[in-house]
Each structure stands twice: as C-alpha cells, then as structure tokens.
Amino acid sequence: MKLFTTFAARSNDYMMKKAVIILLGIVLICSCSEKKEQGVKAPTRVNTMVVSSSSSHGGQSYVGIVEEREGTAVSFTSMGIVKRVLVSEGQAVSRGQLIAEMDNTQARNMLSSAEASMAQANDALKRYGMLHDNGSLPEVQWVEIQSKVAQAKSQLDMAKKNLADCRLVAPVSGIIGKKMVGTGETALPSQAVVTILDVSTVKVKVAIPETEISSISSSTPSSIYVEAAQKTVMGGKIEKGVQADALTHTYDVRIHVRNADRKLLPGMVASVQFAPAAPYVAKQAMLPVTAIQKSSDGSLFVWTVAKDSTAHRTKVSIGNTSGNQVTVLGGLEMGERVVTEGFQKLSEGTRVVY
C-alpha cells in the first residue's frame, strides 16, 4: 500500500512538471509571434488616382488660357477723394465714357480765382492799351502788362484742366476688368482706379514642350474649344516665345482669336489643337499640382504605386498648368496609379494602402 502511494505521488509530480513545460512553451511561442507581428510596419494610407490620357483624336491637344489683347490701367492725374464710380467689373465701356468722378470743390475754387485774375489782367490790358496807343505808356511797362495777361491765361488754362481731370473717362473701348478704388477712397496720382481690357480680339496662351515647338509656325492652323463659353473657334496668327521656362522646358505660344461677341473672357480655360499635329506625340495626363515633387537635384517626380502596393519615385516632365491641375508630358504610362495625398510619409519601397 505504501509503495502504491509513493508511485501515485511521483506520477502526479511528473504530470505537473509536464504541464508546466507545455505552458511555458505556449507562452514562448505567443511571445515570439507578438514580436514578429510588432516587427512588421503597418502600410501607409494614401490617396491615389489612375493615370488616363488627356489627348483627343485628330492631333495633339494642349491646355490654354484666354488672355486679353491689351489691358489699360486708368487713373486720375491728381490726388483727391473719389466722389463716385460709375462702372462695375465686367461692364462694357466705350471710349470717352465717364468712369469716375473726384471731389472737385478745390478745383472749382481754383478756377474761380483764375477767372478773376484773367478778368483783371484783361481789364488792365484794355485800359493801358489806350495809353500805349497814344504814346503815353513806356514800352517796358506795356510789355509787363502783356506778360501778366499771358500768365493769367496760363493759370486759367491749368485751372480748367484740373477741373476736367476730376472726371475720369475711358481712353479706350473694352470691358472693366478690375475695380481697385471705390467711392469715398482717396485716389493717388497714377494709381489705377479700374483696368479696361480690350477683348475684341483675345489671345490664347499655350505652353509647348521644347521637343514640339519647332513644328509650330506663325501660320500653323489651330482649333480652340472653350468650354465655359461653349464655343469652338479657329485660331489666327501665332506669336512664339523665344525663351523657355527653366522648370518645365516649355515655350509660351499665343494664338490670336477674333472675339466680336465678347464671349471669350480672360482667364477661361481652352483646349487647343494644332494641325498638322506635332511629329512627336506624347501621352499626356492631368494631375494635381501638389502631386508633383522636386528632388534635391532639381528633377521632378511623382510617387507611383506598383502592383505589390509599394511606392516608388517616378521622374516626370510637365507642361502647362490649369488652375490646380498640371499636364504631365512624359514619364507615366496610362493606367499607372499615382499618389495624390499622403506622400509626405513615403520613402522608396514603402508599402501603402489606398
């Protein structure tokens, strides 16, 4: 009986030791698994977009901006309080039309004083003229009287001009682009009150890559579509810039366009096609300006997402900007996924989720 009890005690002790060893093993395995999971960095969340072509059929397409043919800043020639402004932004005005008026109290007072001086000088000229004709007035005194008359006339002319300058009239016909001074404000000499834009003919500015600029001449035909005006027009004479943009390596080209109905307004975005098309046709894509990054060597790049969900730097070349969008001329393939937000935390090979 004693032997059986001893065997049972040893058996229980063995089972307890075995259970402790198994428990320690489980704890060790779980600990290793947790450390392994902690060593794997969570993917970085980003926003992306898929590259799609912005080209259209029938030739190379570019993004352009409508500009006025000429802008004129209109200002008073003297300082004073603006009494009223008679035009508003976007209003059509004709040459000679009254735009604004300045308080003319001081100018009218100066004119009254000049008129009185002129009357006094004329009266003296008339009275002394009789003495001069009779030979009773020395020639020197007669010359002095004539000089005073001339001075009075000069002051009168100046006073009339100062009064007339209190009225601001349009020097050219066009539309009011921007109003910089309002009623009650002080206008300074040569400070623009309004700008008048000549839009009877407009220019459409397009940035052309240096690889394509040689294919465009001053007489190259062009077709221009302006979505805001729901209008398609044919372009006229072309002005080619001779200095490239240092960053984008593009040249500014301006296309003259007739605008008799004044539907094309400065700032409108236009889609421009040249015919014949340029020999080098690049696939273009529109991306947010903020997606374009600049490396330490000055080159431009974007973050693209590979099929394994890792981020990589991809060098690109860009063209014209339109609002917050920029045209990417090269470096990307159609269907590639580009990071548009969240790229600040990325490095080469970073795993991302979108």
PDB file of N, CA, C and O in Angstrom, residues 74-82 102 181 185-193:
ATOM      1  N   VAL A  74      -6.452 102.736 -65.865  1.00  0.00           N
ATOM      2  CA  VAL A  74      -6.974 104.103 -65.939  1.00  0.00           C
ATOM      3  C   VAL A  74      -6.889 104.737 -64.555  1.00  0.00           C
ATOM      4  O   VAL A  74      -7.355 104.150 -63.570  1.00  0.00           O
ATOM      5  N   SER A  75      -6.289 105.943 -64.484  1.00  0.00           N
ATOM      6  CA  SER A  75      -6.083 106.591 -63.192  1.00  0.00           C
ATOM      7  C   SER A  75      -6.266 108.097 -63.306  1.00  0.00           C
ATOM      8  O   SER A  75      -6.188 108.674 -64.395  1.00  0.00           O
ATOM      9  N   PHE A  76      -6.516 108.740 -62.146  1.00  0.00           N
ATOM     10  CA  PHE A  76      -6.559 110.196 -62.078  1.00  0.00           C
ATOM     11  C   PHE A  76      -5.123 110.737 -62.130  1.00  0.00           C
ATOM     12  O   PHE A  76      -4.163 110.026 -61.798  1.00  0.00           O
ATOM     13  N   THR A  77      -4.981 111.994 -62.513  1.00  0.00           N
ATOM     14  CA  THR A  77      -3.652 112.615 -62.591  1.00  0.00           C
ATOM     15  C   THR A  77      -3.309 113.402 -61.330  1.00  0.00           C
ATOM     16  O   THR A  77      -2.195 113.910 -61.207  1.00  0.00           O
ATOM     17  N   SER A  78      -4.285 113.519 -60.411  1.00  0.00           N
ATOM     18  CA  SER A  78      -4.035 114.253 -59.170  1.00  0.00           C
ATOM     19  C   SER A  78      -4.660 113.495 -58.009  1.00  0.00           C
ATOM     20  O   SER A  78      -5.425 112.549 -58.209  1.00  0.00           O
ATOM     21  N   MET A  79      -4.330 113.936 -56.794  1.00  0.00           N
ATOM     22  CA  MET A  79      -4.858 113.271 -55.602  1.00  0.00           C
ATOM     23  C   MET A  79      -6.186 113.889 -55.188  1.00  0.00           C
ATOM     24  O   MET A  79      -6.366 115.108 -55.300  1.00  0.00           O
ATOM     25  N   GLY A  80      -7.100 113.059 -54.709  1.00  0.00           N
ATOM     26  CA  GLY A  80      -8.382 113.566 -54.248  1.00  0.00           C
ATOM     27  C   GLY A  80      -9.296 112.449 -53.792  1.00  0.00           C
ATOM     28  O   GLY A  80      -8.980 111.257 -53.929  1.00  0.00           O
ATOM     29  N   ILE A  81     -10.428 112.842 -53.221  1.00  0.00           N
ATOM     30  CA  ILE A  81     -11.432 111.889 -52.743  1.00  0.00           C
ATOM     31  C   ILE A  81     -12.348 111.505 -53.908  1.00  0.00           C
ATOM     32  O   ILE A  81     -12.886 112.378 -54.598  1.00  0.00           O
ATOM     33  N   VAL A  82     -12.498 110.200 -54.113  1.00  0.00           N
ATOM     34  CA  VAL A  82     -13.373 109.720 -55.188  1.00  0.00           C
ATOM     35  C   VAL A  82     -14.829 109.945 -54.781  1.00  0.00           C
ATOM     36  O   VAL A  82     -15.292 109.451 -53.747  1.00  0.00           O
ATOM     37  N   MET A 102     -14.053 112.708 -59.148  1.00  0.00           N
ATOM     38  CA  MET A 102     -13.381 113.077 -57.914  1.00  0.00           C
ATOM     39  C   MET A 102     -14.020 114.361 -57.366  1.00  0.00           C
ATOM     40  O   MET A 102     -14.557 115.165 -58.124  1.00  0.00           O
ATOM     41  N   VAL A 181     -10.377 101.074 -56.825  1.00  0.00           N
ATOM     42  CA  VAL A 181     -10.707 102.178 -55.922  1.00  0.00           C
ATOM     43  C   VAL A 181     -12.220 102.355 -55.913  1.00  0.00           C
ATOM     44  O   VAL A 181     -12.860 102.348 -56.974  1.00  0.00           O
ATOM     45  N   GLU A 185     -12.910 106.651 -51.232  1.00  0.00           N
ATOM     46  CA  GLU A 185     -11.482 106.395 -51.040  1.00  0.00           C
ATOM     47  C   GLU A 185     -10.653 107.505 -51.674  1.00  0.00           C
ATOM     48  O   GLU A 185     -11.120 108.235 -52.548  1.00  0.00           O
ATOM     49  N   THR A 186      -9.414 107.627 -51.211  1.00  0.00           N
ATOM     50  CA  THR A 186      -8.511 108.634 -51.745  1.00  0.00           C
ATOM     51  C   THR A 186      -7.741 108.058 -52.917  1.00  0.00           C
ATOM     52  O   THR A 186      -7.067 107.027 -52.785  1.00  0.00           O
ATOM     53  N   ALA A 187      -7.852 108.720 -54.051  1.00  0.00           N
ATOM     54  CA  ALA A 187      -7.122 108.288 -55.245  1.00  0.00           C
ATOM     55  C   ALA A 187      -5.805 109.055 -55.322  1.00  0.00           C
ATOM     56  O   ALA A 187      -5.769 110.269 -55.107  1.00  0.00           O
ATOM     57  N   LEU A 188      -4.758 108.341 -55.612  1.00  0.00           N
ATOM     58  CA  LEU A 188      -3.436 108.946 -55.744  1.00  0.00           C
ATOM     59  C   LEU A 188      -3.087 109.090 -57.218  1.00  0.00           C
ATOM     60  O   LEU A 188      -3.593 108.335 -58.061  1.00  0.00           O
ATOM     61  N   PRO A 189      -2.216 110.035 -57.548  1.00  0.00           N
ATOM     62  CA  PRO A 189      -1.810 110.177 -58.951  1.00  0.00           C
ATOM     63  C   PRO A 189      -1.206 108.881 -59.486  1.00  0.00           C
ATOM     64  O   PRO A 189      -0.389 108.241 -58.817  1.00  0.00           O
ATOM     65  N   SER A 190      -1.639 108.488 -60.660  1.00  0.00           N
ATOM     66  CA  SER A 190      -1.161 107.284 -61.355  1.00  0.00           C
ATOM     67  C   SER A 190      -1.579 105.983 -60.672  1.00  0.00           C
ATOM     68  O   SER A 190      -1.138 104.904 -61.074  1.00  0.00           O
ATOM     69  N   GLN A 191      -2.436 106.059 -59.622  1.00  0.00           N
ATOM     70  CA  GLN A 191      -2.969 104.836 -59.023  1.00  0.00           C
ATOM     71  C   GLN A 191      -4.169 104.374 -59.837  1.00  0.00           C
ATOM     72  O   GLN A 191      -5.121 105.131 -60.028  1.00  0.00           O
ATOM     73  N   ALA A 192      -4.131 103.144 -60.304  1.00  0.00           N
ATOM     74  CA  ALA A 192      -5.201 102.644 -61.160  1.00  0.00           C
ATOM     75  C   ALA A 192      -6.524 102.596 -60.410  1.00  0.00           C
ATOM     76  O   ALA A 192      -6.605 102.070 -59.302  1.00  0.00           O
ATOM     77  N   VAL A 193      -7.548 103.185 -61.001  1.00  0.00           N
ATOM     78  CA  VAL A 193      -8.902 103.114 -60.454  1.00  0.00           C
ATOM     79  C   VAL A 193      -9.597 101.871 -61.002  1.00  0.00           C
ATOM     80  O   VAL A 193     -10.216 101.110 -60.261  1.00  0.00           O
TER      81      VAL A 193
END
